mmCIF file of C-alpha atoms and ligand atoms in Angstrom:
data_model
loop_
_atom_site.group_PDB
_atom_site.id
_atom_site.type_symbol
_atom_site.label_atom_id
_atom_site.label_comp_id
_atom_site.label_asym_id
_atom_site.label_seq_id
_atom_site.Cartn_x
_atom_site.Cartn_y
_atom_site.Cartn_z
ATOM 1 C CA UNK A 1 152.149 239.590 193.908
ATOM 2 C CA UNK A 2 155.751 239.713 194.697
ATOM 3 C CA UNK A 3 155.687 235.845 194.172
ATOM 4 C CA UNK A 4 154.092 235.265 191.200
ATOM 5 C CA UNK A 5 156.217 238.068 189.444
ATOM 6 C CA UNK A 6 159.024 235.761 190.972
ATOM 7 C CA UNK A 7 157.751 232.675 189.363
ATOM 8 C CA UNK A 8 157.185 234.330 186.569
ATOM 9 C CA UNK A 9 160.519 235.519 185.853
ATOM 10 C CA UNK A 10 162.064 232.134 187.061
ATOM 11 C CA UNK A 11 159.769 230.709 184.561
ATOM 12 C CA UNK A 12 160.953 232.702 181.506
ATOM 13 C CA UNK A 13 164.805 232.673 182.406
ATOM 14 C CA UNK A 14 164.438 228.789 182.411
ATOM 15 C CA UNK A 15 163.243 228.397 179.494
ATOM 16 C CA UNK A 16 165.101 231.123 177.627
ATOM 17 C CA UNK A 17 168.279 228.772 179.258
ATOM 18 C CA UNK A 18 167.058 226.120 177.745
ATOM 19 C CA UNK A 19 166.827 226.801 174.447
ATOM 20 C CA UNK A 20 170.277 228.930 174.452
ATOM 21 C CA UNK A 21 171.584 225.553 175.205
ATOM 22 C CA UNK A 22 169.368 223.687 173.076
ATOM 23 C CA UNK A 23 170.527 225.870 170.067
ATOM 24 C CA UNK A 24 173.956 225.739 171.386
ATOM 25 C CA UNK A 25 174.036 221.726 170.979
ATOM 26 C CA UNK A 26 171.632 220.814 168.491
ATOM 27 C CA UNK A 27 172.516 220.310 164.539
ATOM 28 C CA UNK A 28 170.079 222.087 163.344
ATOM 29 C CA UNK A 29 171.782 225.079 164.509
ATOM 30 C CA UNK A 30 175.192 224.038 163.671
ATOM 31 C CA UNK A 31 176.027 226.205 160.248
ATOM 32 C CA UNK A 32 174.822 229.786 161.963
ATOM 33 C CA UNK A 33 177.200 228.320 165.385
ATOM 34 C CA UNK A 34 179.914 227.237 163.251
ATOM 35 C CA UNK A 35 180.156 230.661 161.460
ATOM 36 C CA UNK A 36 180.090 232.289 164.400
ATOM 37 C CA UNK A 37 182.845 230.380 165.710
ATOM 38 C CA UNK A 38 184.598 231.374 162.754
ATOM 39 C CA UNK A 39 184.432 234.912 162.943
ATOM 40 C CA UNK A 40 185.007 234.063 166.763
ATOM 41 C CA UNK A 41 188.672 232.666 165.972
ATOM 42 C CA UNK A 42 189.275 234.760 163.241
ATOM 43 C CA UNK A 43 188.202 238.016 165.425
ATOM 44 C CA UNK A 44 190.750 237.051 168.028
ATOM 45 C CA UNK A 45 193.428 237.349 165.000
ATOM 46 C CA UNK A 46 192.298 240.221 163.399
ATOM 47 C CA UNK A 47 192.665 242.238 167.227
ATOM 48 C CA UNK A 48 196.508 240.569 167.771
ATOM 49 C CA UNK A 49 197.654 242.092 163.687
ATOM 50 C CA UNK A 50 196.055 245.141 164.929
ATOM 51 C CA UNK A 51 198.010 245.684 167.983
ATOM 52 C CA UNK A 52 201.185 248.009 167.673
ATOM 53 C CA UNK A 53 203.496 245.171 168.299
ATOM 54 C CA UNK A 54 201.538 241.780 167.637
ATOM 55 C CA UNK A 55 203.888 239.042 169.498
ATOM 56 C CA UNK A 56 205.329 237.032 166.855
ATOM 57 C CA UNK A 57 204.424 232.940 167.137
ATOM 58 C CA UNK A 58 200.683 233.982 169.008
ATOM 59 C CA UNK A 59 197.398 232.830 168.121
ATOM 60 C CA UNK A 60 198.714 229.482 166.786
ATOM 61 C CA UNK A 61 195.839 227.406 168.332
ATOM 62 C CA UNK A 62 193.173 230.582 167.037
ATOM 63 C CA UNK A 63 194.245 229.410 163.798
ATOM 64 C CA UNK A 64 194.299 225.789 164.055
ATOM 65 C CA UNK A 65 190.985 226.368 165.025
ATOM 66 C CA UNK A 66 189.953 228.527 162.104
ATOM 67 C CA UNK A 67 191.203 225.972 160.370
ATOM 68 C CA UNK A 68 189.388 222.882 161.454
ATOM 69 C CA UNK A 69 186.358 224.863 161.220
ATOM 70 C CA UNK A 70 186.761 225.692 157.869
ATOM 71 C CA UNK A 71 187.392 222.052 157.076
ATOM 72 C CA UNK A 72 184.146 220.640 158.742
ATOM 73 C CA UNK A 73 182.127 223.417 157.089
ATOM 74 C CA UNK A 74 182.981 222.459 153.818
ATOM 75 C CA UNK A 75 182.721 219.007 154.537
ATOM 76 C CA UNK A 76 179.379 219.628 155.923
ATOM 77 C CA UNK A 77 178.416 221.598 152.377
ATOM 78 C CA UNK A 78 177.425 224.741 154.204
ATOM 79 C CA UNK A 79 177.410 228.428 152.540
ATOM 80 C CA UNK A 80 181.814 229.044 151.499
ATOM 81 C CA UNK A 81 180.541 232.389 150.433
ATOM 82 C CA UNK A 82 179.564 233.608 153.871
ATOM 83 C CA UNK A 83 181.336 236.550 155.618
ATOM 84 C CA UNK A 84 182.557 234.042 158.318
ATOM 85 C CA UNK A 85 184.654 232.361 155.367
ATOM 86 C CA UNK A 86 185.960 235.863 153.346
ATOM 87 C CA UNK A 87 186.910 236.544 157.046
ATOM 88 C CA UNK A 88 188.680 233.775 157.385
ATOM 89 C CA UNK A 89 190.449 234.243 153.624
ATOM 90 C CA UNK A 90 191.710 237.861 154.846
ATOM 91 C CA UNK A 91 192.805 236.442 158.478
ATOM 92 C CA UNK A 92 194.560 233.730 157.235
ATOM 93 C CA UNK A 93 196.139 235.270 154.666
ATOM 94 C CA UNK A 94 197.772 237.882 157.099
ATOM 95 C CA UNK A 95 198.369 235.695 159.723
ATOM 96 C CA UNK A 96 200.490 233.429 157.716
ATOM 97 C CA UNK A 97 202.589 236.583 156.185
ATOM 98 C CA UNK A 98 202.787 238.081 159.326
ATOM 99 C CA UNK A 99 204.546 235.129 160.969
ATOM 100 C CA UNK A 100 206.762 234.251 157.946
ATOM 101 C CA UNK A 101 207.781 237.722 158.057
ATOM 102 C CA UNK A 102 208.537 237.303 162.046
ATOM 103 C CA UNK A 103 210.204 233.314 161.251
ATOM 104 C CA UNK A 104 207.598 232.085 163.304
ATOM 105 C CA UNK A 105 205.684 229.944 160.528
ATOM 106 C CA UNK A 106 204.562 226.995 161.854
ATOM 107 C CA UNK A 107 205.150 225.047 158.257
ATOM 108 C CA UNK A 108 202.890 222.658 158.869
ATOM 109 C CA UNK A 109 200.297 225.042 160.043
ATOM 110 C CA UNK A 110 201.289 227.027 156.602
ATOM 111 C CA UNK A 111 200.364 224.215 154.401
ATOM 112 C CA UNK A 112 197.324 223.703 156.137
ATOM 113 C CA UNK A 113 196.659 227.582 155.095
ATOM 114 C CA UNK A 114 197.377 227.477 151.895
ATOM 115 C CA UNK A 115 195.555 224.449 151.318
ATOM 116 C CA UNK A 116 192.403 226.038 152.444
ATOM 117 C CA UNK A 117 192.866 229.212 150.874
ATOM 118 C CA UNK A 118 191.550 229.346 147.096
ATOM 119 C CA UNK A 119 194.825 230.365 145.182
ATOM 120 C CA UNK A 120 193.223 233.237 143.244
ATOM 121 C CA UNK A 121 192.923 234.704 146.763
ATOM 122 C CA UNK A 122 196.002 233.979 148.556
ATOM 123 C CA UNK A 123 197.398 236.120 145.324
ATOM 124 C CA UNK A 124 194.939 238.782 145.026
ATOM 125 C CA UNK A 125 195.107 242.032 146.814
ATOM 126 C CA UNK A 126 191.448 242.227 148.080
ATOM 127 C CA UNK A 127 191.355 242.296 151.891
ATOM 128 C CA UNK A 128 187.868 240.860 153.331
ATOM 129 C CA UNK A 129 189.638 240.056 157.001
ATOM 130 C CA UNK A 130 192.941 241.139 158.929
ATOM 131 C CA UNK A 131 193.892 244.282 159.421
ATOM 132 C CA UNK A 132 193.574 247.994 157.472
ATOM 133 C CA UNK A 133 196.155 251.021 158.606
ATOM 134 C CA UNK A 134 193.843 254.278 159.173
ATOM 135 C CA UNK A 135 195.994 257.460 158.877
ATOM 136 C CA UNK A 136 194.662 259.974 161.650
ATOM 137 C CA UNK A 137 194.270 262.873 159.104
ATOM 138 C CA UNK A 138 191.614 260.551 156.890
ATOM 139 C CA UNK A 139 189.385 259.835 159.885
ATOM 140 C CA UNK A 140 189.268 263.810 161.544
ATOM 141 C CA UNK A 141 187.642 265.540 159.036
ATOM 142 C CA UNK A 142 184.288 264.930 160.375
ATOM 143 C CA UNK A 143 182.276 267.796 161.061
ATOM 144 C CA UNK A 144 181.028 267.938 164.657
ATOM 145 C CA UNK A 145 178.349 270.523 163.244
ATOM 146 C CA UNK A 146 176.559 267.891 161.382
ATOM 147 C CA UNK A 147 177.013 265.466 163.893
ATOM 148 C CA UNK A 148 175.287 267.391 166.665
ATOM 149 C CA UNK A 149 172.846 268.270 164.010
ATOM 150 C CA UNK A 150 171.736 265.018 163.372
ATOM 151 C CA UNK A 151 171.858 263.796 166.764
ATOM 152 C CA UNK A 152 169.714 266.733 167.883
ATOM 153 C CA UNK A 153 167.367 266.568 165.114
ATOM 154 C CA UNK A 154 166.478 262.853 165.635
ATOM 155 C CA UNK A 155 163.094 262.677 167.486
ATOM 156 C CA UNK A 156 160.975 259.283 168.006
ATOM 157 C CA UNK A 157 158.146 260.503 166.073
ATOM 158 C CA UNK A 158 154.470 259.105 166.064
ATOM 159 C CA UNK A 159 153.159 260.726 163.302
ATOM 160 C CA UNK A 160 153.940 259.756 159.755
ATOM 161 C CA UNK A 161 153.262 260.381 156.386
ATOM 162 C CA UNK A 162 151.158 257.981 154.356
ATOM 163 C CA UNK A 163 153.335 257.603 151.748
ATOM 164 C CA UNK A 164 155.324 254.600 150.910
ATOM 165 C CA UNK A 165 158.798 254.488 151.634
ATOM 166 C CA UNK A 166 161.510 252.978 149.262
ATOM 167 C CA UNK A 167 162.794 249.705 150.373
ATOM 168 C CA UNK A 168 166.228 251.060 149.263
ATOM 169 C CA UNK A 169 166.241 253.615 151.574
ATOM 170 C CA UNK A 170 165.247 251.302 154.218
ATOM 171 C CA UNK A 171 168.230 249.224 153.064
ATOM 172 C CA UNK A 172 170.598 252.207 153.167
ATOM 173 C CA UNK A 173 169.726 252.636 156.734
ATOM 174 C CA UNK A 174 170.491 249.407 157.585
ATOM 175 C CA UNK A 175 173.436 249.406 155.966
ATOM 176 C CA UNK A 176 174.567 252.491 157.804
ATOM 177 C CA UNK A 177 173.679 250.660 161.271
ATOM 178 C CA UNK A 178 175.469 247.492 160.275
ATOM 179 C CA UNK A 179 178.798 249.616 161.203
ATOM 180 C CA UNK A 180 177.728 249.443 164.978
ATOM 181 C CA UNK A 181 180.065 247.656 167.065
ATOM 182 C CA UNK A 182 179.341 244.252 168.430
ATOM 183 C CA UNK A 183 181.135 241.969 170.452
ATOM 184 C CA UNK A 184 183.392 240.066 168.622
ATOM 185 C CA UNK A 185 182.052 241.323 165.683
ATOM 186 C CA UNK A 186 179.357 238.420 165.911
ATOM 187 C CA UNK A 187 176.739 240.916 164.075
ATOM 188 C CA UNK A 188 173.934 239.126 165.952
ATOM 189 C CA UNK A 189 170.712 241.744 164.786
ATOM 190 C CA UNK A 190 168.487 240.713 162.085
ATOM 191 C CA UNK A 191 165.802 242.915 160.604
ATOM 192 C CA UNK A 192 162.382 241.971 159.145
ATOM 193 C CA UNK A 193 160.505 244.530 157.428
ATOM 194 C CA UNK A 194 156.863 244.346 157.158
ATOM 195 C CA UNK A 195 155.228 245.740 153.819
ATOM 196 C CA UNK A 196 151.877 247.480 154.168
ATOM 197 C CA UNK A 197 149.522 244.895 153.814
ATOM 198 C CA UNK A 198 151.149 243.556 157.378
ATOM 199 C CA UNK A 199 150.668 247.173 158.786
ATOM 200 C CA UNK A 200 146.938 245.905 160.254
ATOM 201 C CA UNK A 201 148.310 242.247 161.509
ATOM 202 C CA UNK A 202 151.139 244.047 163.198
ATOM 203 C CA UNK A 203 149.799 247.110 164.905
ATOM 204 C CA UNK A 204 147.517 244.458 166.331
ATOM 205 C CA UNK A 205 149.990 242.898 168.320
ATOM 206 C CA UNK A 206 151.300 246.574 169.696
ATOM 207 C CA UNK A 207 148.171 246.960 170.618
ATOM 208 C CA UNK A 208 148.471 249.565 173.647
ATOM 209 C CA UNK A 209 151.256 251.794 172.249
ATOM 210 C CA UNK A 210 149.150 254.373 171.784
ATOM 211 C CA UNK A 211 147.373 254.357 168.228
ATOM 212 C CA UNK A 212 150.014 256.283 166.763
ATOM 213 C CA UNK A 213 151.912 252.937 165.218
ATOM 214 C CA UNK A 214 149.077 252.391 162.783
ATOM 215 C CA UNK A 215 150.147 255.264 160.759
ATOM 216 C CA UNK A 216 153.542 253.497 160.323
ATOM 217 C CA UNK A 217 154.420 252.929 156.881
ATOM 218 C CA UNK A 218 156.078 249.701 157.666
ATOM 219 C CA UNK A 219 157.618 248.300 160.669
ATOM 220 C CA UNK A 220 160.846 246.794 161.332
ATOM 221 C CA UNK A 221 160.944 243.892 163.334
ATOM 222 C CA UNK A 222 164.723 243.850 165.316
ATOM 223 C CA UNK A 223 165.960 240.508 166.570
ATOM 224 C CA UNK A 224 169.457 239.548 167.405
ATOM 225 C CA UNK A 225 170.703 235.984 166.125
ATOM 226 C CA UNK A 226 171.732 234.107 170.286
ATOM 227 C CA UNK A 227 173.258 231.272 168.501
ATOM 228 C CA UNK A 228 176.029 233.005 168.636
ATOM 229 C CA UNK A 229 176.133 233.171 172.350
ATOM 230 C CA UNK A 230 177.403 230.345 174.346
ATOM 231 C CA UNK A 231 175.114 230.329 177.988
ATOM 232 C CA UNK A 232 177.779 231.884 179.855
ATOM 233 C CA UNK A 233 177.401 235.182 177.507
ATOM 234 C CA UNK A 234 173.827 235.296 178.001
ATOM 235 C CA UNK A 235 172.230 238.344 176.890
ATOM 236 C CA UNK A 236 175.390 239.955 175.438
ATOM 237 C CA UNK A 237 173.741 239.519 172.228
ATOM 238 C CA UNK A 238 170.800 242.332 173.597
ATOM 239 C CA UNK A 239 173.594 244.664 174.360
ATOM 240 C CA UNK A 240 175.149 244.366 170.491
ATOM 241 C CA UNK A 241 171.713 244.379 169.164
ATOM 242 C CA UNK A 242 171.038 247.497 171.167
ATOM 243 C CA UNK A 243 173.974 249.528 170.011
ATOM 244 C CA UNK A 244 172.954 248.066 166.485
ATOM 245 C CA UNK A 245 169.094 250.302 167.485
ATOM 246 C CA UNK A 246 170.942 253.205 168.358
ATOM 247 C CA UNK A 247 172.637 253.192 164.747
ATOM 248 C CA UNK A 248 169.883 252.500 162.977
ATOM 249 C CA UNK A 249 167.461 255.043 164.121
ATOM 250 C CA UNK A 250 170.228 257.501 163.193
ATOM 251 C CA UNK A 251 170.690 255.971 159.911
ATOM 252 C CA UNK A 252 166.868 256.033 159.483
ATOM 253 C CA UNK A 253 166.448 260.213 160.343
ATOM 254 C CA UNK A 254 169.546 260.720 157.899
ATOM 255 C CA UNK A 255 167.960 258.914 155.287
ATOM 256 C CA UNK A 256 164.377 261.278 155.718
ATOM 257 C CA UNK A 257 163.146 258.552 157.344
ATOM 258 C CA UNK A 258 161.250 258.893 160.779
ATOM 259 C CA UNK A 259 161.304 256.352 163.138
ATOM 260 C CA UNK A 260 159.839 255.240 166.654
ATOM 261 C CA UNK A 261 161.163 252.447 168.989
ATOM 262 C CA UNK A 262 158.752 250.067 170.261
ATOM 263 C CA UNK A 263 159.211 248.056 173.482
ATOM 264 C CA UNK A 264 158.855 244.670 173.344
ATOM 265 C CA UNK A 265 159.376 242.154 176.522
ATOM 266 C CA UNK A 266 162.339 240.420 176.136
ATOM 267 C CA UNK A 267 160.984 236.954 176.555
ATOM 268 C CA UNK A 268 158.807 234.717 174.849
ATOM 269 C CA UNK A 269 155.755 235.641 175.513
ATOM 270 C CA UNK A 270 152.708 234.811 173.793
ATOM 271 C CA UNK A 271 152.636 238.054 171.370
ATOM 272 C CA UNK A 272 155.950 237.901 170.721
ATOM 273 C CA UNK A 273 155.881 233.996 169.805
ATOM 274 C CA UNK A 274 152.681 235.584 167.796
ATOM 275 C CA UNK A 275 154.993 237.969 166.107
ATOM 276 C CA UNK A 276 157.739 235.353 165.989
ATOM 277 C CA UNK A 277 155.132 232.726 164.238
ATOM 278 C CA UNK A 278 153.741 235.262 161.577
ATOM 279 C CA UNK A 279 156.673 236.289 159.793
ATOM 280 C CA UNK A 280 158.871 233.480 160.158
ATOM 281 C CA UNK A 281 161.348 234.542 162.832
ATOM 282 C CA UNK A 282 163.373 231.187 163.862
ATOM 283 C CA UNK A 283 163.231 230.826 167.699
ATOM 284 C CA UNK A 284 166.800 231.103 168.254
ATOM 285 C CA UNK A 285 166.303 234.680 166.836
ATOM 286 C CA UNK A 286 165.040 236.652 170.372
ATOM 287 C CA UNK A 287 163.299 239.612 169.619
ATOM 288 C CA UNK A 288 164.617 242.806 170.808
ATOM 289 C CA UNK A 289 162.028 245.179 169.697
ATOM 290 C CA UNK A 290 159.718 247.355 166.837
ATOM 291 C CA UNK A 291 160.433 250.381 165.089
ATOM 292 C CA UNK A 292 157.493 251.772 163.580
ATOM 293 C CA UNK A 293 158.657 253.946 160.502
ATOM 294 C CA UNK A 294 157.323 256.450 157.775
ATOM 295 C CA UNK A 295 158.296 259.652 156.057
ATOM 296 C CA UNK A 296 157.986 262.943 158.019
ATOM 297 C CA UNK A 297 154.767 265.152 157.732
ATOM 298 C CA UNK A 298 155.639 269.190 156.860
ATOM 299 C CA UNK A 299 154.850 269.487 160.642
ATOM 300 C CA UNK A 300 154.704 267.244 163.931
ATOM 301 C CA UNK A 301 154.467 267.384 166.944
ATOM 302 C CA UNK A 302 157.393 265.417 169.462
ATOM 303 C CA UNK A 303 157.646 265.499 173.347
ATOM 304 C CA UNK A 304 160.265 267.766 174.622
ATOM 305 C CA UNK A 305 161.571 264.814 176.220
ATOM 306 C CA UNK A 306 164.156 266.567 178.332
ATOM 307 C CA UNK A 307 168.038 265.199 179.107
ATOM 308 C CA UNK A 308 170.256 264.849 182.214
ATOM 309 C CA UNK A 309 172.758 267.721 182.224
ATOM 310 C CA UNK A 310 176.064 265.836 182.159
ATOM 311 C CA UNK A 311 176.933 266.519 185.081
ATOM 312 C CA UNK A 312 173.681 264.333 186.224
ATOM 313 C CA UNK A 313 174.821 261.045 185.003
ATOM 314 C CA UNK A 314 178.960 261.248 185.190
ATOM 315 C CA UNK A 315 181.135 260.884 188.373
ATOM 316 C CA UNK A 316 185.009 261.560 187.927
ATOM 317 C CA UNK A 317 186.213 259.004 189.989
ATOM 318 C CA UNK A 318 189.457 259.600 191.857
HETATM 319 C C1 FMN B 401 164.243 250.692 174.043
HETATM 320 C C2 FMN B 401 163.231 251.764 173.771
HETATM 321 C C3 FMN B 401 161.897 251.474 173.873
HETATM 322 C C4 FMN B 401 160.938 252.439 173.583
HETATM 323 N N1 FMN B 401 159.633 252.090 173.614
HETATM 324 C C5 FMN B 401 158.701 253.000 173.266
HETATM 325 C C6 FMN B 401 157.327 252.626 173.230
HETATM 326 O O1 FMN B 401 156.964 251.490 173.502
HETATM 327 N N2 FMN B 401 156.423 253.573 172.866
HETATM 328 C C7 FMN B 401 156.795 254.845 172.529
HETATM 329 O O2 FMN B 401 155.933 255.651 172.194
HETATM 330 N N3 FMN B 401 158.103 255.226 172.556
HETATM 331 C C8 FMN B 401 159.059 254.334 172.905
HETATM 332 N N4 FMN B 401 160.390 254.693 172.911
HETATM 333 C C9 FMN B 401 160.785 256.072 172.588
HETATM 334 C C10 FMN B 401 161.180 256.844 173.848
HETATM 335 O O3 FMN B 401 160.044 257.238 174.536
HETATM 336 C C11 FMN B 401 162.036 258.035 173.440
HETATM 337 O O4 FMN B 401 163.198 257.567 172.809
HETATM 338 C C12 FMN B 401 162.470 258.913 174.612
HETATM 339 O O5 FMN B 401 161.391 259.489 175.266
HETATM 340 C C13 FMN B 401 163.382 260.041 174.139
HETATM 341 O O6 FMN B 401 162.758 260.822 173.148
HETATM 342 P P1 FMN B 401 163.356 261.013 171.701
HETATM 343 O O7 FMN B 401 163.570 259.647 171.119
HETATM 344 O O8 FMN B 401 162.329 261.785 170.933
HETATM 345 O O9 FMN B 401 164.640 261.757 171.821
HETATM 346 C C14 FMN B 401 161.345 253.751 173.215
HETATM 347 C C15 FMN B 401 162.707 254.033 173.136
HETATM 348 C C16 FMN B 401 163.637 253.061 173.396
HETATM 349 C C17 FMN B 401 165.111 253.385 173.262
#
């Protein structure tokens, strides 16, 4: 047993390598790479502006980066409206005033900028990349109250209404989780939503879960994007897109909308590449897991589900 758990596992992780490093080399994955490079570079920036003293002349080979990026990207005709690119506006932008400011313009490097840069931009005052200065007294008027309360209020439910839900209100949610954190700010989780005449072909494949996912409204399928991920950050992407989870099923309960996470193996196995073939999801999109959603009935029942005490799980290390 222990041995063909072994070779199955050894299986999987080869092939998973494989195709990181396939989609890290191949052209057909080159736009979603190269925008992730972009925001990459450009994140590397945006954290030396933000520190209290950025060191005047850094980041000089970030930027000629960025900017060769850029350059093939246009010459290759991808998307210039991405986020990778408005990034890239707003980085620049700074970057370049930041040094002048400093005398550390490379002028060479400046030309380059400006060149790239669409004028009505570099004279604007919209900021889509760099830096923004938070004053403390904006930022602490949240009330802890209604933070607890939703927090303590948020239950993986299994019982839902049969009502449709609005896909706006989905979208709200998700829009709410995209402020998660995620390394580098590479944003790697995608969501698919499935619409109710997919609510028999997918509670098929979570077969075993229970019964209780049939009842879902609709389901949202979570992946997370590991073109962005170069081999040696292998499954970092999981840990992004699993921060990305715990915002969004927050998001979901403060939007009326209840929600409950399904576990899906994180390979590709053959349900998943079932799942994967179905709706569409491109195979260097791993996914991460379900959530079965719906509106909440008047009453429901949810496990207690007990926590740790805190004490449990910390250790004050001296
Ligand atoms: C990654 C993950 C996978 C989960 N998978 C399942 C699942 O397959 N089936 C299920 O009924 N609940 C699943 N859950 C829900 C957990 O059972 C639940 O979050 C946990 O018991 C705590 O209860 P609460 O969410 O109501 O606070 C999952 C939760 C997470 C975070």
């Amino acid at each position: 047993m222990y041995l063909k758990d072994f070779l199955l596992i050894f299986r999987q992780e080869y092939r998973q390598v494989r195709l990181i490093r396939k989609i890290w080399i191949n052209d057909a994955y080159k736009e979603r790479r190269m925008t992730s490079r972009i925001i990459l570079n450009c994140h590397s920036i945006e954290k030396g502006l933000s520190l209290k003293k950025p060191r005047p002349g850094f980041g000089k080979q970030k930027v000629d980066n960025i900017l060769s990026l850029i350059e093939e990207y246009q010459r290759c005709g991808y998307d210039m409206n991405h986020i990778s690119i408005k990034m890239a506006f707003g980085v620049l932008k700074e970057y370049m005033i930041y040094q002048q400011g400093e005398g550390e313009i490379d002028p060479l490097q400046k030309s380059e900028i400006e060149k790239i840069i669409p004028k009505a931009y570099l004279s604007n005052n919209v900021k889509t990349g760099g830096t923004q200065r938070i004053i403390k007294k904006d930022i602490m008027q949240n009330d802890k109250k209604e933070f607890e309360h939703l927090i303590t209020t948020r239950h993986s439910i299994r019982d839902f209404l049969d009502e449709e839900i609005s896909l706006e209100d989905i979208k709200e949610a998700v829009k709410f989780a995209l402020r998660a954190p995620s390394a580098c700010n590479r944003q790697p989780s995608r969501v698919y939503i499935t619409d109710k005449t997919q609510r028999e072909i997918m509670s098929q494949y979570l077969d075993g879960v229970g019964g209780f996912e049939a009842s879902a409204q609709n389901y949202l399928i979570i992946t997370s994007d590991m073109s962005a991920y170069p081999l040696s950050e292998k499954n970092q992407w999981i840990v992004s897109t699993g921060i990305f989870i715990g915002y969004l099923s927050l998001a979901l309960h403060s939007c009326g909308l209840g929600a409950c996470i399904i576990q899906r193996e994180l390979y590709a196995t053959k349900v998943n590449q079932s799942i994967a073939k179905e709706f569409n999801i491109p195979e260097e999109e791993q996914i991460i897991c379900v959530i079965c959603i719906g509106k909440y009935p008047e009453t429901f029942n949810v496990p207690i589900s007990i926590r740790y005490d805190v004490e449990d799980i910390i250790k004050v290390l001296k």
